[in-house]
Amino acid sequence: MASAGVVSGFVADPALARALCARAAEAGLVLRAYRPGSRLDENGERNAVDVTTWGSRVNTGMGNWVPARAVRRILPGCDRLAVREVARAWQVTLIDPVWGRNTVLWPVFGEVLGSWHTDAPSRHLDRQ
């Protein structure tokens, strides 16, 4: 499978992670979402999604679970407590399976984040 786009990151708010996953699934995106501490994603999958091939060989995979040790290596120089919070967050990867299409992944991502920000500002204030 080739991919037009991939976004992967850490989401501290479980409700936001679930909202991203639900909307991505509705839009036909491929996703990997790992709850904090889980090596299996929400669908019981453990492996990366193959996104590019070179001949018959897989060249790039996305959506692997990232262990806490790797999170520390990804964020060198960051405050220990901040790195710990990132390591305890959901890990979410959204993948558009259609090569060359730029009309699904980013609009879905923006829609969820935009509605989350405007519809629930009190959620953000409660976390401070």
mmCIF file with all atom_site columns, C-alpha atoms in Angstrom, residues 64-107:
data_model
loop_
_atom_site.group_PDB
_atom_site.id
_atom_site.type_symbol
_atom_site.label_atom_id
_atom_site.label_alt_id
_atom_site.label_comp_id
_atom_site.label_asym_id
_atom_site.label_entity_id
_atom_site.label_seq_id
_atom_site.pdbx_PDB_ins_code
_atom_site.Cartn_x
_atom_site.Cartn_y
_atom_site.Cartn_z
_atom_site.occupancy
_atom_site.B_iso_or_equiv
_atom_site.pdbx_formal_charge
_atom_site.auth_seq_id
_atom_site.auth_comp_id
_atom_site.auth_asym_id
_atom_site.auth_atom_id
_atom_site.pdbx_PDB_model_num
ATOM 1  C CA . ASN A 1 64  ? 4.586  0.880  15.472 1.00 0.00 ? 64  ASN A CA 1
ATOM 2  C CA . TRP A 1 65  ? 4.183  1.150  19.227 1.00 0.00 ? 65  TRP A CA 1
ATOM 3  C CA . VAL A 1 66  ? 6.981  3.297  20.714 1.00 0.00 ? 66  VAL A CA 1
ATOM 4  C CA . PRO A 1 67  ? 8.349  2.100  24.080 1.00 0.00 ? 67  PRO A CA 1
ATOM 5  C CA . ALA A 1 68  ? 9.145  4.628  26.833 1.00 0.00 ? 68  ALA A CA 1
ATOM 6  C CA . ARG A 1 69  ? 12.895 4.164  26.308 1.00 0.00 ? 69  ARG A CA 1
ATOM 7  C CA . ALA A 1 70  ? 12.512 5.211  22.664 1.00 0.00 ? 70  ALA A CA 1
ATOM 8  C CA . VAL A 1 71  ? 10.402 8.222  23.677 1.00 0.00 ? 71  VAL A CA 1
ATOM 9  C CA . ARG A 1 72  ? 13.298 9.380  25.864 1.00 0.00 ? 72  ARG A CA 1
ATOM 10 C CA . ARG A 1 73  ? 15.660 9.055  22.869 1.00 0.00 ? 73  ARG A CA 1
ATOM 11 C CA . ILE A 1 74  ? 13.229 10.940 20.599 1.00 0.00 ? 74  ILE A CA 1
ATOM 12 C CA . LEU A 1 75  ? 13.051 13.872 23.046 1.00 0.00 ? 75  LEU A CA 1
ATOM 13 C CA . PRO A 1 76  ? 16.633 14.443 24.238 1.00 0.00 ? 76  PRO A CA 1
ATOM 14 C CA . GLY A 1 77  ? 17.095 17.432 26.493 1.00 0.00 ? 77  GLY A CA 1
ATOM 15 C CA . CYS A 1 78  ? 13.405 17.679 27.431 1.00 0.00 ? 78  CYS A CA 1
ATOM 16 C CA . ASP A 1 79  ? 12.355 17.814 31.060 1.00 0.00 ? 79  ASP A CA 1
ATOM 17 C CA . ARG A 1 80  ? 12.060 14.346 32.639 1.00 0.00 ? 80  ARG A CA 1
ATOM 18 C CA . LEU A 1 81  ? 8.483  14.923 33.754 1.00 0.00 ? 81  LEU A CA 1
ATOM 19 C CA . ALA A 1 82  ? 7.435  16.115 30.293 1.00 0.00 ? 82  ALA A CA 1
ATOM 20 C CA . VAL A 1 83  ? 8.996  13.033 28.675 1.00 0.00 ? 83  VAL A CA 1
ATOM 21 C CA . ARG A 1 84  ? 7.241  10.816 31.216 1.00 0.00 ? 84  ARG A CA 1
ATOM 22 C CA . GLU A 1 85  ? 3.877  12.403 30.321 1.00 0.00 ? 85  GLU A CA 1
ATOM 23 C CA . VAL A 1 86  ? 4.509  11.838 26.615 1.00 0.00 ? 86  VAL A CA 1
ATOM 24 C CA . ALA A 1 87  ? 5.441  8.199  27.280 1.00 0.00 ? 87  ALA A CA 1
ATOM 25 C CA . ARG A 1 88  ? 2.151  7.777  29.195 1.00 0.00 ? 88  ARG A CA 1
ATOM 26 C CA . ALA A 1 89  ? 0.019  9.230  26.383 1.00 0.00 ? 89  ALA A CA 1
ATOM 27 C CA . TRP A 1 90  ? -1.921 7.408  23.678 1.00 0.00 ? 90  TRP A CA 1
ATOM 28 C CA . GLN A 1 91  ? 0.089  6.798  20.519 1.00 0.00 ? 91  GLN A CA 1
ATOM 29 C CA . VAL A 1 92  ? -2.002 7.493  17.425 1.00 0.00 ? 92  VAL A CA 1
ATOM 30 C CA . THR A 1 93  ? -1.067 7.096  13.752 1.00 0.00 ? 93  THR A CA 1
ATOM 31 C CA . LEU A 1 94  ? -3.481 7.998  10.928 1.00 0.00 ? 94  LEU A CA 1
ATOM 32 C CA . ILE A 1 95  ? -2.652 6.857  7.388  1.00 0.00 ? 95  ILE A CA 1
ATOM 33 C CA . ASP A 1 96  ? -4.359 7.717  4.114  1.00 0.00 ? 96  ASP A CA 1
ATOM 34 C CA . PRO A 1 97  ? -4.153 4.519  2.016  1.00 0.00 ? 97  PRO A CA 1
ATOM 35 C CA . VAL A 1 98  ? -4.791 6.324  -1.294 1.00 0.00 ? 98  VAL A CA 1
ATOM 36 C CA . TRP A 1 99  ? -1.636 7.568  -2.985 1.00 0.00 ? 99  TRP A CA 1
ATOM 37 C CA . GLY A 1 100 ? -1.790 11.180 -4.121 1.00 0.00 ? 100 GLY A CA 1
ATOM 38 C CA . ARG A 1 101 ? -5.023 12.057 -2.339 1.00 0.00 ? 101 ARG A CA 1
ATOM 39 C CA . ASN A 1 102 ? -4.748 15.138 -0.167 1.00 0.00 ? 102 ASN A CA 1
ATOM 40 C CA . THR A 1 103 ? -8.417 15.629 0.625  1.00 0.00 ? 103 THR A CA 1
ATOM 41 C CA . VAL A 1 104 ? -9.013 13.247 3.529  1.00 0.00 ? 104 VAL A CA 1
ATOM 42 C CA . LEU A 1 105 ? -6.228 12.895 6.109  1.00 0.00 ? 105 LEU A CA 1
ATOM 43 C CA . TRP A 1 106 ? -5.472 16.539 6.836  1.00 0.00 ? 106 TRP A CA 1
ATOM 44 C CA . PRO A 1 107 ? -9.092 17.733 6.696  1.00 0.00 ? 107 PRO A CA 1
#
